[in-house]
mmCIF file of C-alpha atoms and ligand atoms in Angstrom:
data_model
loop_
_atom_site.group_PDB
_atom_site.id
_atom_site.type_symbol
_atom_site.label_atom_id
_atom_site.label_comp_id
_atom_site.label_asym_id
_atom_site.label_seq_id
_atom_site.Cartn_x
_atom_site.Cartn_y
_atom_site.Cartn_z
ATOM 1 C CA UNK A 1 -23.074 -41.091 22.108
ATOM 2 C CA UNK A 2 -20.402 -39.337 20.036
ATOM 3 C CA UNK A 3 -21.265 -36.321 17.927
ATOM 4 C CA UNK A 4 -20.702 -38.414 14.732
ATOM 5 C CA UNK A 5 -23.291 -40.992 15.902
ATOM 6 C CA UNK A 6 -25.715 -38.251 16.866
ATOM 7 C CA UNK A 7 -25.294 -36.743 13.401
ATOM 8 C CA UNK A 8 -25.863 -40.076 11.673
ATOM 9 C CA UNK A 9 -29.007 -40.460 13.755
ATOM 10 C CA UNK A 10 -30.216 -36.992 12.751
ATOM 11 C CA UNK A 11 -29.868 -37.857 9.094
ATOM 12 C CA UNK A 12 -31.485 -41.223 9.304
ATOM 13 C CA UNK A 13 -34.389 -39.709 11.297
ATOM 14 C CA UNK A 14 -34.859 -37.054 8.575
ATOM 15 C CA UNK A 15 -35.067 -39.876 6.023
ATOM 16 C CA UNK A 16 -37.701 -41.649 8.227
ATOM 17 C CA UNK A 17 -39.778 -38.455 8.522
ATOM 18 C CA UNK A 18 -39.489 -37.893 4.763
ATOM 19 C CA UNK A 19 -41.558 -41.007 4.298
ATOM 20 C CA UNK A 20 -44.537 -39.388 6.048
ATOM 21 C CA UNK A 21 -45.917 -37.601 2.970
ATOM 22 C CA UNK A 22 -49.212 -36.749 1.211
ATOM 23 C CA UNK A 23 -47.546 -37.621 -2.151
ATOM 24 C CA UNK A 24 -44.947 -40.046 -3.499
ATOM 25 C CA UNK A 25 -42.394 -37.324 -3.092
ATOM 26 C CA UNK A 26 -42.152 -35.224 0.129
ATOM 27 C CA UNK A 27 -45.211 -33.087 0.853
ATOM 28 C CA UNK A 28 -46.503 -32.642 4.409
ATOM 29 C CA UNK A 29 -48.742 -29.627 4.845
ATOM 30 C CA UNK A 30 -50.485 -28.137 7.877
ATOM 31 C CA UNK A 31 -52.222 -30.874 10.060
ATOM 32 C CA UNK A 32 -52.400 -33.233 7.089
ATOM 33 C CA UNK A 33 -52.782 -36.982 7.984
ATOM 34 C CA UNK A 34 -49.083 -37.801 7.577
ATOM 35 C CA UNK A 35 -48.385 -35.313 10.385
ATOM 36 C CA UNK A 36 -49.810 -37.842 12.825
ATOM 37 C CA UNK A 37 -47.049 -40.367 11.953
ATOM 38 C CA UNK A 38 -44.542 -37.508 12.120
ATOM 39 C CA UNK A 39 -45.762 -36.738 15.598
ATOM 40 C CA UNK A 40 -45.616 -40.349 16.660
ATOM 41 C CA UNK A 41 -41.981 -40.678 15.532
ATOM 42 C CA UNK A 42 -40.856 -37.462 17.203
ATOM 43 C CA UNK A 43 -42.825 -38.179 20.376
ATOM 44 C CA UNK A 44 -40.980 -41.493 20.771
ATOM 45 C CA UNK A 45 -37.621 -39.797 20.257
ATOM 46 C CA UNK A 46 -38.515 -37.082 22.795
ATOM 47 C CA UNK A 47 -39.703 -39.608 25.332
ATOM 48 C CA UNK A 48 -36.346 -41.542 24.946
ATOM 49 C CA UNK A 49 -34.773 -38.259 26.298
ATOM 50 C CA UNK A 50 -37.222 -38.238 29.243
ATOM 51 C CA UNK A 51 -39.118 -35.344 27.815
ATOM 52 C CA UNK A 52 -42.791 -34.605 28.643
ATOM 53 C CA UNK A 53 -44.550 -34.457 25.260
ATOM 54 C CA UNK A 54 -47.732 -32.670 24.219
ATOM 55 C CA UNK A 55 -49.411 -31.322 21.054
ATOM 56 C CA UNK A 56 -50.835 -27.761 21.369
ATOM 57 C CA UNK A 57 -54.018 -26.586 19.785
ATOM 58 C CA UNK A 58 -52.354 -25.399 16.597
ATOM 59 C CA UNK A 59 -50.652 -28.733 16.234
ATOM 60 C CA UNK A 60 -47.171 -27.835 17.411
ATOM 61 C CA UNK A 61 -45.506 -30.906 18.970
ATOM 62 C CA UNK A 62 -43.688 -29.874 22.132
ATOM 63 C CA UNK A 63 -41.233 -31.695 24.309
ATOM 64 C CA UNK A 64 -40.137 -30.384 27.745
ATOM 65 C CA UNK A 65 -36.737 -31.517 29.031
ATOM 66 C CA UNK A 66 -35.980 -31.126 32.667
ATOM 67 C CA UNK A 67 -39.450 -29.642 33.361
ATOM 68 C CA UNK A 68 -41.414 -29.706 36.566
ATOM 69 C CA UNK A 69 -39.324 -27.253 38.676
ATOM 70 C CA UNK A 70 -40.818 -24.145 37.153
ATOM 71 C CA UNK A 71 -37.357 -22.957 35.911
ATOM 72 C CA UNK A 72 -36.434 -20.589 33.092
ATOM 73 C CA UNK A 73 -36.685 -22.201 29.650
ATOM 74 C CA UNK A 74 -34.436 -22.343 26.631
ATOM 75 C CA UNK A 75 -36.687 -22.896 23.534
ATOM 76 C CA UNK A 76 -35.344 -24.709 20.507
ATOM 77 C CA UNK A 77 -37.172 -25.838 17.456
ATOM 78 C CA UNK A 78 -38.120 -25.600 13.769
ATOM 79 C CA UNK A 79 -41.025 -26.716 11.568
ATOM 80 C CA UNK A 80 -42.390 -30.108 10.483
ATOM 81 C CA UNK A 81 -44.347 -28.975 7.483
ATOM 82 C CA UNK A 82 -42.885 -28.890 3.977
ATOM 83 C CA UNK A 83 -43.422 -27.258 0.604
ATOM 84 C CA UNK A 84 -44.740 -29.630 -2.126
ATOM 85 C CA UNK A 85 -41.906 -31.687 -3.601
ATOM 86 C CA UNK A 86 -39.621 -30.847 -0.752
ATOM 87 C CA UNK A 87 -36.312 -32.145 0.487
ATOM 88 C CA UNK A 88 -35.917 -34.127 3.649
ATOM 89 C CA UNK A 89 -34.081 -31.534 5.718
ATOM 90 C CA UNK A 90 -35.876 -28.141 5.548
ATOM 91 C CA UNK A 91 -37.260 -27.731 9.117
ATOM 92 C CA UNK A 92 -37.112 -31.334 10.149
ATOM 93 C CA UNK A 93 -33.258 -31.364 10.548
ATOM 94 C CA UNK A 94 -33.513 -28.434 12.911
ATOM 95 C CA UNK A 95 -35.850 -30.382 15.225
ATOM 96 C CA UNK A 96 -33.652 -33.449 15.044
ATOM 97 C CA UNK A 97 -30.515 -31.390 15.833
ATOM 98 C CA UNK A 98 -32.260 -29.844 18.832
ATOM 99 C CA UNK A 99 -32.917 -33.352 20.183
ATOM 100 C CA UNK A 100 -29.335 -34.339 19.428
ATOM 101 C CA UNK A 101 -27.928 -31.377 21.275
ATOM 102 C CA UNK A 102 -30.075 -32.269 24.317
ATOM 103 C CA UNK A 103 -28.682 -35.774 24.137
ATOM 104 C CA UNK A 104 -25.149 -34.341 23.952
ATOM 105 C CA UNK A 105 -25.586 -32.242 27.116
ATOM 106 C CA UNK A 106 -27.559 -34.773 29.141
ATOM 107 C CA UNK A 107 -24.650 -35.136 31.652
ATOM 108 C CA UNK A 108 -24.552 -31.352 32.143
ATOM 109 C CA UNK A 109 -26.178 -29.788 35.186
ATOM 110 C CA UNK A 110 -28.222 -27.170 33.255
ATOM 111 C CA UNK A 111 -29.717 -24.280 35.357
ATOM 112 C CA UNK A 112 -32.724 -24.119 32.900
ATOM 113 C CA UNK A 113 -35.276 -26.340 31.258
ATOM 114 C CA UNK A 114 -35.386 -26.891 27.456
ATOM 115 C CA UNK A 115 -38.625 -26.940 25.453
ATOM 116 C CA UNK A 116 -38.451 -28.206 21.903
ATOM 117 C CA UNK A 117 -41.171 -26.879 19.600
ATOM 118 C CA UNK A 118 -41.802 -28.706 16.350
ATOM 119 C CA UNK A 119 -43.968 -26.218 14.548
ATOM 120 C CA UNK A 120 -47.011 -27.324 12.589
ATOM 121 C CA UNK A 121 -46.986 -24.758 9.857
ATOM 122 C CA UNK A 122 -44.140 -22.448 8.658
ATOM 123 C CA UNK A 123 -44.351 -22.671 4.887
ATOM 124 C CA UNK A 124 -47.829 -21.332 4.397
ATOM 125 C CA UNK A 125 -48.750 -23.916 1.758
ATOM 126 C CA UNK A 126 -52.168 -25.232 2.653
ATOM 127 C CA UNK A 127 -53.860 -22.024 3.748
ATOM 128 C CA UNK A 128 -51.422 -19.642 1.948
ATOM 129 C CA UNK A 129 -50.530 -18.091 5.288
ATOM 130 C CA UNK A 130 -47.132 -18.957 6.853
ATOM 131 C CA UNK A 131 -45.954 -19.288 10.471
ATOM 132 C CA UNK A 132 -49.271 -20.348 12.016
ATOM 133 C CA UNK A 133 -47.419 -22.535 14.581
ATOM 134 C CA UNK A 134 -44.944 -19.902 15.788
ATOM 135 C CA UNK A 135 -47.585 -17.133 15.656
ATOM 136 C CA UNK A 136 -49.715 -19.183 18.135
ATOM 137 C CA UNK A 137 -46.652 -19.779 20.251
ATOM 138 C CA UNK A 138 -46.041 -16.034 20.630
ATOM 139 C CA UNK A 139 -49.788 -15.234 21.087
ATOM 140 C CA UNK A 140 -50.190 -13.455 17.771
ATOM 141 C CA UNK A 141 -52.512 -15.935 16.034
ATOM 142 C CA UNK A 142 -55.432 -13.916 14.697
ATOM 143 C CA UNK A 143 -58.653 -15.949 15.372
ATOM 144 C CA UNK A 144 -60.024 -14.559 12.141
ATOM 145 C CA UNK A 145 -57.587 -16.924 10.398
ATOM 146 C CA UNK A 146 -59.649 -19.835 11.646
ATOM 147 C CA UNK A 147 -62.119 -19.162 8.767
ATOM 148 C CA UNK A 148 -59.384 -19.314 6.066
ATOM 149 C CA UNK A 149 -60.139 -22.035 3.552
ATOM 150 C CA UNK A 150 -57.838 -24.398 1.700
ATOM 151 C CA UNK A 151 -58.367 -25.441 -1.847
ATOM 152 C CA UNK A 152 -60.962 -28.031 -0.723
ATOM 153 C CA UNK A 153 -63.009 -25.502 1.119
ATOM 154 C CA UNK A 154 -61.921 -26.747 4.568
ATOM 155 C CA UNK A 155 -61.153 -24.053 7.132
ATOM 156 C CA UNK A 156 -58.210 -23.855 9.587
ATOM 157 C CA UNK A 157 -60.797 -24.592 12.237
ATOM 158 C CA UNK A 158 -61.864 -27.769 10.350
ATOM 159 C CA UNK A 159 -58.265 -28.840 10.041
ATOM 160 C CA UNK A 160 -57.560 -28.351 13.742
ATOM 161 C CA UNK A 161 -60.629 -30.287 14.754
ATOM 162 C CA UNK A 162 -60.030 -33.041 12.116
ATOM 163 C CA UNK A 163 -56.587 -33.480 13.667
ATOM 164 C CA UNK A 164 -58.240 -34.055 17.014
ATOM 165 C CA UNK A 165 -57.392 -30.644 18.543
ATOM 166 C CA UNK A 166 -59.556 -27.917 20.067
ATOM 167 C CA UNK A 167 -59.372 -24.470 18.479
ATOM 168 C CA UNK A 168 -60.837 -23.044 21.709
ATOM 169 C CA UNK A 169 -57.570 -23.833 23.398
ATOM 170 C CA UNK A 170 -55.260 -21.910 21.023
ATOM 171 C CA UNK A 171 -54.414 -19.468 23.845
ATOM 172 C CA UNK A 172 -52.737 -22.306 25.761
ATOM 173 C CA UNK A 173 -50.113 -22.627 22.971
ATOM 174 C CA UNK A 174 -48.487 -19.333 24.052
ATOM 175 C CA UNK A 175 -45.108 -19.509 25.602
ATOM 176 C CA UNK A 176 -44.891 -17.737 29.025
ATOM 177 C CA UNK A 177 -42.346 -15.546 30.825
ATOM 178 C CA UNK A 178 -40.182 -18.544 31.644
ATOM 179 C CA UNK A 179 -38.838 -18.596 28.081
ATOM 180 C CA UNK A 180 -35.583 -16.639 27.944
ATOM 181 C CA UNK A 181 -34.148 -17.507 24.520
ATOM 182 C CA UNK A 182 -35.063 -19.317 21.251
ATOM 183 C CA UNK A 183 -32.453 -21.239 19.206
ATOM 184 C CA UNK A 184 -33.140 -22.691 15.764
ATOM 185 C CA UNK A 185 -30.922 -24.881 13.670
ATOM 186 C CA UNK A 186 -31.729 -24.850 9.965
ATOM 187 C CA UNK A 187 -30.219 -25.602 6.519
ATOM 188 C CA UNK A 188 -28.997 -22.447 4.804
ATOM 189 C CA UNK A 189 -31.051 -23.215 1.676
ATOM 190 C CA UNK A 190 -28.694 -21.088 -0.359
ATOM 191 C CA UNK A 191 -25.055 -21.183 -1.841
ATOM 192 C CA UNK A 192 -23.140 -18.970 0.540
ATOM 193 C CA UNK A 193 -21.584 -21.596 2.901
ATOM 194 C CA UNK A 194 -20.996 -23.993 -0.063
ATOM 195 C CA UNK A 195 -19.209 -21.111 -1.900
ATOM 196 C CA UNK A 196 -17.079 -20.270 1.211
ATOM 197 C CA UNK A 197 -16.379 -23.970 1.878
ATOM 198 C CA UNK A 198 -17.634 -23.506 5.405
ATOM 199 C CA UNK A 199 -19.874 -25.903 7.361
ATOM 200 C CA UNK A 200 -21.959 -23.817 9.702
ATOM 201 C CA UNK A 201 -22.687 -20.160 10.387
ATOM 202 C CA UNK A 202 -24.430 -17.816 12.750
ATOM 203 C CA UNK A 203 -27.504 -15.997 11.336
ATOM 204 C CA UNK A 204 -27.415 -12.284 12.095
ATOM 205 C CA UNK A 205 -30.644 -11.235 10.301
ATOM 206 C CA UNK A 206 -33.557 -12.662 8.390
ATOM 207 C CA UNK A 207 -34.889 -10.833 5.326
ATOM 208 C CA UNK A 208 -38.333 -9.341 5.401
ATOM 209 C CA UNK A 209 -40.962 -10.786 3.101
ATOM 210 C CA UNK A 210 -44.173 -9.761 1.448
ATOM 211 C CA UNK A 211 -46.700 -12.306 0.145
ATOM 212 C CA UNK A 212 -49.569 -11.167 -2.035
ATOM 213 C CA UNK A 213 -52.407 -12.693 -4.040
ATOM 214 C CA UNK A 214 -53.267 -10.887 -7.327
ATOM 215 C CA UNK A 215 -56.391 -11.727 -9.267
ATOM 216 C CA UNK A 216 -56.480 -10.481 -12.853
ATOM 217 C CA UNK A 217 -60.044 -10.449 -14.178
ATOM 218 C CA UNK A 218 -60.800 -10.198 -17.914
ATOM 219 C CA UNK A 219 -63.334 -12.077 -19.941
ATOM 220 C CA UNK A 220 -63.323 -15.716 -20.941
ATOM 221 C CA UNK A 221 -64.124 -16.161 -24.648
ATOM 222 C CA UNK A 222 -63.806 -18.574 -27.577
ATOM 223 C CA UNK A 223 -60.150 -19.044 -28.667
ATOM 224 C CA UNK A 224 -61.214 -19.457 -32.293
ATOM 225 C CA UNK A 225 -63.722 -16.696 -32.752
ATOM 226 C CA UNK A 226 -62.462 -13.877 -30.619
ATOM 227 C CA UNK A 227 -60.236 -11.492 -32.645
ATOM 228 C CA UNK A 228 -57.033 -10.375 -30.771
ATOM 229 C CA UNK A 229 -58.055 -6.775 -30.472
ATOM 230 C CA UNK A 230 -61.424 -7.730 -28.785
ATOM 231 C CA UNK A 231 -59.871 -9.949 -26.088
ATOM 232 C CA UNK A 232 -59.666 -9.353 -22.360
ATOM 233 C CA UNK A 233 -57.078 -12.131 -21.813
ATOM 234 C CA UNK A 234 -56.158 -12.376 -18.118
ATOM 235 C CA UNK A 235 -53.183 -14.666 -18.817
ATOM 236 C CA UNK A 236 -51.479 -12.357 -21.284
ATOM 237 C CA UNK A 237 -51.956 -9.532 -18.823
ATOM 238 C CA UNK A 238 -50.402 -11.589 -15.988
ATOM 239 C CA UNK A 239 -47.614 -12.662 -18.298
ATOM 240 C CA UNK A 240 -46.747 -9.081 -19.103
ATOM 241 C CA UNK A 241 -46.820 -8.230 -15.414
ATOM 242 C CA UNK A 242 -44.617 -11.207 -14.485
ATOM 243 C CA UNK A 243 -41.896 -10.029 -16.819
ATOM 244 C CA UNK A 244 -42.234 -6.646 -15.176
ATOM 245 C CA UNK A 245 -41.786 -8.299 -11.734
ATOM 246 C CA UNK A 246 -38.554 -10.025 -12.839
ATOM 247 C CA UNK A 247 -37.163 -6.845 -14.446
ATOM 248 C CA UNK A 248 -37.975 -4.817 -11.371
ATOM 249 C CA UNK A 249 -36.175 -7.264 -9.022
ATOM 250 C CA UNK A 250 -33.172 -7.603 -11.357
ATOM 251 C CA UNK A 251 -32.882 -3.746 -11.349
ATOM 252 C CA UNK A 252 -32.966 -3.517 -7.539
ATOM 253 C CA UNK A 253 -29.858 -4.625 -5.644
ATOM 254 C CA UNK A 254 -30.634 -7.370 -3.159
ATOM 255 C CA UNK A 255 -34.369 -7.696 -4.031
ATOM 256 C CA UNK A 256 -35.849 -11.044 -4.932
ATOM 257 C CA UNK A 257 -39.368 -11.322 -6.371
ATOM 258 C CA UNK A 258 -41.134 -14.480 -7.435
ATOM 259 C CA UNK A 259 -44.473 -15.448 -8.939
ATOM 260 C CA UNK A 260 -44.487 -19.067 -7.885
ATOM 261 C CA UNK A 261 -48.163 -19.864 -8.226
ATOM 262 C CA UNK A 262 -50.487 -19.248 -11.069
ATOM 263 C CA UNK A 263 -54.119 -20.407 -11.443
ATOM 264 C CA UNK A 264 -55.699 -19.996 -14.839
ATOM 265 C CA UNK A 265 -59.493 -20.014 -15.169
ATOM 266 C CA UNK A 266 -61.118 -21.816 -16.900
ATOM 267 C CA UNK A 267 -57.652 -23.252 -17.810
ATOM 268 C CA UNK A 268 -58.374 -25.046 -20.988
ATOM 269 C CA UNK A 269 -56.618 -24.547 -24.334
ATOM 270 C CA UNK A 270 -59.522 -23.318 -26.515
ATOM 271 C CA UNK A 271 -60.806 -20.607 -24.126
ATOM 272 C CA UNK A 272 -59.189 -17.195 -23.660
ATOM 273 C CA UNK A 273 -58.426 -17.044 -19.972
ATOM 274 C CA UNK A 274 -60.937 -14.915 -18.076
ATOM 275 C CA UNK A 275 -59.193 -14.971 -14.739
ATOM 276 C CA UNK A 276 -55.706 -15.567 -13.351
ATOM 277 C CA UNK A 277 -54.767 -15.821 -9.704
ATOM 278 C CA UNK A 278 -51.060 -15.240 -9.003
ATOM 279 C CA UNK A 279 -49.046 -15.614 -5.820
ATOM 280 C CA UNK A 280 -46.306 -13.032 -5.387
ATOM 281 C CA UNK A 281 -43.327 -13.286 -2.969
ATOM 282 C CA UNK A 282 -40.994 -10.316 -2.488
ATOM 283 C CA UNK A 283 -38.032 -10.265 -0.098
ATOM 284 C CA UNK A 284 -35.186 -7.966 0.931
ATOM 285 C CA UNK A 285 -33.066 -7.552 4.045
ATOM 286 C CA UNK A 286 -34.096 -3.842 4.211
ATOM 287 C CA UNK A 287 -37.787 -3.139 4.674
ATOM 288 C CA UNK A 288 -37.269 0.409 3.311
ATOM 289 C CA UNK A 289 -36.444 -1.158 -0.099
ATOM 290 C CA UNK A 290 -38.935 -4.076 0.003
ATOM 291 C CA UNK A 291 -42.009 -2.114 0.816
ATOM 292 C CA UNK A 292 -41.719 0.556 -1.973
ATOM 293 C CA UNK A 293 -40.730 -2.273 -4.388
ATOM 294 C CA UNK A 294 -43.984 -4.075 -3.560
ATOM 295 C CA UNK A 295 -46.101 -0.962 -4.204
ATOM 296 C CA UNK A 296 -44.301 -0.354 -7.490
ATOM 297 C CA UNK A 297 -44.993 -3.881 -8.637
ATOM 298 C CA UNK A 298 -48.628 -3.632 -7.604
ATOM 299 C CA UNK A 299 -49.131 -0.278 -9.460
ATOM 300 C CA UNK A 300 -47.560 -1.944 -12.501
ATOM 301 C CA UNK A 301 -50.291 -4.670 -12.213
ATOM 302 C CA UNK A 302 -52.983 -2.045 -12.074
ATOM 303 C CA UNK A 303 -51.569 -0.150 -15.148
ATOM 304 C CA UNK A 304 -51.231 -3.267 -17.217
ATOM 305 C CA UNK A 305 -54.703 -4.450 -16.216
ATOM 306 C CA UNK A 306 -56.416 -1.132 -17.008
ATOM 307 C CA UNK A 307 -54.577 -0.754 -20.360
ATOM 308 C CA UNK A 308 -55.864 -4.123 -21.339
ATOM 309 C CA UNK A 309 -59.448 -3.482 -20.147
ATOM 310 C CA UNK A 310 -59.138 -5.805 -17.188
ATOM 311 C CA UNK A 311 -59.363 -5.364 -13.406
ATOM 312 C CA UNK A 312 -56.892 -6.601 -10.802
ATOM 313 C CA UNK A 313 -57.559 -7.324 -7.146
ATOM 314 C CA UNK A 314 -54.608 -7.294 -4.796
ATOM 315 C CA UNK A 315 -54.694 -9.008 -1.360
ATOM 316 C CA UNK A 316 -51.585 -8.814 0.849
ATOM 317 C CA UNK A 317 -51.370 -11.970 2.956
ATOM 318 C CA UNK A 318 -48.023 -11.287 4.652
ATOM 319 C CA UNK A 319 -45.959 -8.258 5.395
ATOM 320 C CA UNK A 320 -43.211 -9.624 7.607
ATOM 321 C CA UNK A 321 -40.535 -7.177 8.670
ATOM 322 C CA UNK A 322 -36.822 -8.120 8.446
ATOM 323 C CA UNK A 323 -35.597 -9.305 11.841
ATOM 324 C CA UNK A 324 -32.145 -9.127 13.400
ATOM 325 C CA UNK A 325 -31.120 -11.887 15.754
ATOM 326 C CA UNK A 326 -30.218 -11.147 19.423
ATOM 327 C CA UNK A 327 -26.724 -9.732 19.546
ATOM 328 C CA UNK A 328 -25.752 -11.369 22.832
ATOM 329 C CA UNK A 329 -26.886 -14.775 21.640
ATOM 330 C CA UNK A 330 -25.195 -14.140 18.272
ATOM 331 C CA UNK A 331 -21.885 -13.431 19.957
ATOM 332 C CA UNK A 332 -22.247 -16.732 22.015
ATOM 333 C CA UNK A 333 -23.134 -18.645 18.881
ATOM 334 C CA UNK A 334 -20.082 -17.186 17.065
ATOM 335 C CA UNK A 335 -17.845 -18.173 19.901
ATOM 336 C CA UNK A 336 -19.208 -21.743 19.828
ATOM 337 C CA UNK A 337 -18.812 -21.968 16.042
ATOM 338 C CA UNK A 338 -15.281 -20.478 16.172
ATOM 339 C CA UNK A 339 -14.254 -23.073 18.781
ATOM 340 C CA UNK A 340 -15.741 -25.841 16.759
ATOM 341 C CA UNK A 341 -14.720 -25.065 13.173
ATOM 342 C CA UNK A 342 -12.045 -22.391 13.549
ATOM 343 C CA UNK A 343 -14.042 -19.937 11.475
ATOM 344 C CA UNK A 344 -17.229 -17.987 12.375
ATOM 345 C CA UNK A 345 -19.231 -16.233 9.696
ATOM 346 C CA UNK A 346 -22.315 -14.140 10.108
ATOM 347 C CA UNK A 347 -24.898 -14.650 7.463
ATOM 348 C CA UNK A 348 -28.245 -13.048 6.518
ATOM 349 C CA UNK A 349 -31.083 -15.448 5.635
ATOM 350 C CA UNK A 350 -33.075 -14.828 2.460
ATOM 351 C CA UNK A 351 -35.455 -17.584 3.621
ATOM 352 C CA UNK A 352 -38.075 -16.927 6.240
ATOM 353 C CA UNK A 353 -37.974 -18.904 9.515
ATOM 354 C CA UNK A 354 -39.968 -19.343 12.717
ATOM 355 C CA UNK A 355 -37.051 -17.541 14.466
ATOM 356 C CA UNK A 356 -38.299 -14.332 12.888
ATOM 357 C CA UNK A 357 -41.606 -14.741 14.619
ATOM 358 C CA UNK A 358 -40.213 -16.065 17.933
ATOM 359 C CA UNK A 359 -37.830 -13.061 17.978
ATOM 360 C CA UNK A 360 -40.833 -10.755 18.543
ATOM 361 C CA UNK A 361 -41.278 -12.327 21.973
ATOM 362 C CA UNK A 362 -37.903 -13.767 23.062
ATOM 363 C CA UNK A 363 -34.250 -13.127 22.191
ATOM 364 C CA UNK A 364 -33.562 -15.521 19.280
ATOM 365 C CA UNK A 365 -30.630 -17.081 17.485
ATOM 366 C CA UNK A 366 -30.180 -19.347 14.410
ATOM 367 C CA UNK A 367 -27.382 -21.543 13.213
ATOM 368 C CA UNK A 368 -27.215 -22.495 9.509
ATOM 369 C CA UNK A 369 -25.876 -25.758 8.177
ATOM 370 C CA UNK A 370 -24.413 -25.830 4.649
ATOM 371 C CA UNK A 371 -26.815 -26.831 1.890
ATOM 372 C CA UNK A 372 -25.079 -29.023 -0.696
ATOM 373 C CA UNK A 373 -25.252 -27.175 -4.059
ATOM 374 C CA UNK A 374 -27.327 -24.466 -2.267
ATOM 375 C CA UNK A 375 -30.317 -26.598 -3.217
ATOM 376 C CA UNK A 376 -33.575 -26.443 -1.155
ATOM 377 C CA UNK A 377 -37.335 -26.741 -1.639
ATOM 378 C CA UNK A 378 -36.379 -29.568 -3.993
ATOM 379 C CA UNK A 379 -35.933 -33.375 -3.620
ATOM 380 C CA UNK A 380 -32.223 -33.065 -4.073
ATOM 381 C CA UNK A 381 -31.855 -30.980 -0.872
ATOM 382 C CA UNK A 382 -29.016 -32.521 1.118
ATOM 383 C CA UNK A 383 -26.419 -31.975 3.852
ATOM 384 C CA UNK A 384 -22.998 -33.392 4.743
ATOM 385 C CA UNK A 385 -22.843 -35.670 7.786
ATOM 386 C CA UNK A 386 -19.815 -33.781 9.072
ATOM 387 C CA UNK A 387 -21.570 -30.484 8.899
ATOM 388 C CA UNK A 388 -24.405 -31.857 11.028
ATOM 389 C CA UNK A 389 -21.848 -33.151 13.466
ATOM 390 C CA UNK A 390 -20.270 -29.753 13.723
ATOM 391 C CA UNK A 391 -23.628 -28.162 14.295
ATOM 392 C CA UNK A 392 -24.414 -30.517 17.174
ATOM 393 C CA UNK A 393 -20.953 -29.975 18.690
ATOM 394 C CA UNK A 394 -21.225 -26.173 18.363
ATOM 395 C CA UNK A 395 -24.830 -26.345 19.679
ATOM 396 C CA UNK A 396 -23.649 -28.264 22.744
ATOM 397 C CA UNK A 397 -20.908 -25.593 23.366
ATOM 398 C CA UNK A 398 -23.545 -22.857 22.969
ATOM 399 C CA UNK A 399 -25.698 -24.469 25.626
ATOM 400 C CA UNK A 400 -22.847 -24.986 27.975
ATOM 401 C CA UNK A 401 -21.824 -21.329 27.695
ATOM 402 C CA UNK A 402 -25.456 -20.329 28.224
ATOM 403 C CA UNK A 403 -25.576 -22.617 31.268
ATOM 404 C CA UNK A 404 -22.366 -21.083 32.693
ATOM 405 C CA UNK A 405 -23.807 -17.620 32.191
ATOM 406 C CA UNK A 406 -27.040 -18.706 33.763
ATOM 407 C CA UNK A 407 -25.212 -20.018 36.873
ATOM 408 C CA UNK A 408 -23.221 -16.823 37.246
ATOM 409 C CA UNK A 409 -26.291 -14.629 36.939
ATOM 410 C CA UNK A 410 -28.508 -16.913 39.116
HETATM 411 O O1 HGY B 501 -40.131 -19.532 2.086
HETATM 412 C C1 HGY B 501 -39.382 -19.459 3.002
HETATM 413 O O2 HGY B 501 -38.704 -18.515 3.186
HETATM 414 C C2 HGY B 501 -39.211 -20.613 3.957
HETATM 415 O O3 HGY B 501 -38.785 -21.778 3.288
HETATM 416 N N1 HGY B 501 -40.472 -20.913 4.584
HETATM 417 MN MN1 MN B 502 -38.961 -23.942 3.481
HETATM 418 MN MN1 MN B 503 -37.642 -23.939 6.686
#
């Protein structure tokens, strides 16, 4: 099949998967029911390639190409879960391109097997903890997480069992010493390639990220009878703090900070809010800037709360260091991209990816595909067919170079 046809098939498959959703838009969270249909579709496409397919205990869908001879393994993959109101390409396109690249190299005599991992949970939406799939794949899934509850009071353990999987077998999800590299294709989710009018790029680093839950506690009271000077308004405190967060990020070069989730209790118009739960997301490519920025933002929350007679509880749910991709694989990736498009750019990812987790265990590389308008985490997220075609072409070149190297060093 030509690269153009493979690219067309990738995009039509992303549209099919987009239809498996918990909502009228695109929302597919960790081990939700639509994930079954998603698995059925991808299992069929993997089986068409002669892959052995299984679902591990954390719900990663895994296809093994060329397996059975106990050879070294190239891992490729991305995630199948989405944010609420997502686009059709974040994560899913990466799994589709991985299968398309395998299809493109089927006639090659590869000296290694390929395992495609379609991760069950990268966004961290349902249980507010990201990367559950890739953490289990590298053996860093903390069993204590099994007791985390979602907004309906269901635990991760419940979700795993409800999906028909066995939490006692989480250890089997771990990759073994046969894995020698991990490759992830992903949309850029930002404006850099669009601005440079380039199609694909090699990712050299992924920004570190902190995620925290802050709970401002004041006192709920009657909106009509409580004078302003006697209030302990949790939402006014949070609002003052949120403007501080924005100012602090604007004043720090390269820092992004977002309060994307706010829960107001009791959340009705005629009651002064007694409690506010806020989700904070802070990122920077340099940990030495991100970590002090997080502590400054947290002390600001404490000062604002105490000045207003409130308390604030702060729970850090993620402190993920910035990660650089493997230099050797990066050079190979640049070569493949240069031979495909004539230009080869290195780019830092502001978005987090499973590659930053896999890189703890195995040399990892990422290829970005241009996001039209830089739009992502939005229904208007889209890609150009020609860019997907170039990504598959460059991916096939990357694999053939990797194979050549493998034969030389065998
Ligand atoms: O939020 C992120 O960085 C990614 O989309 N999970
Ligand atoms: Mn995402
Ligand atoms: Mn993603």
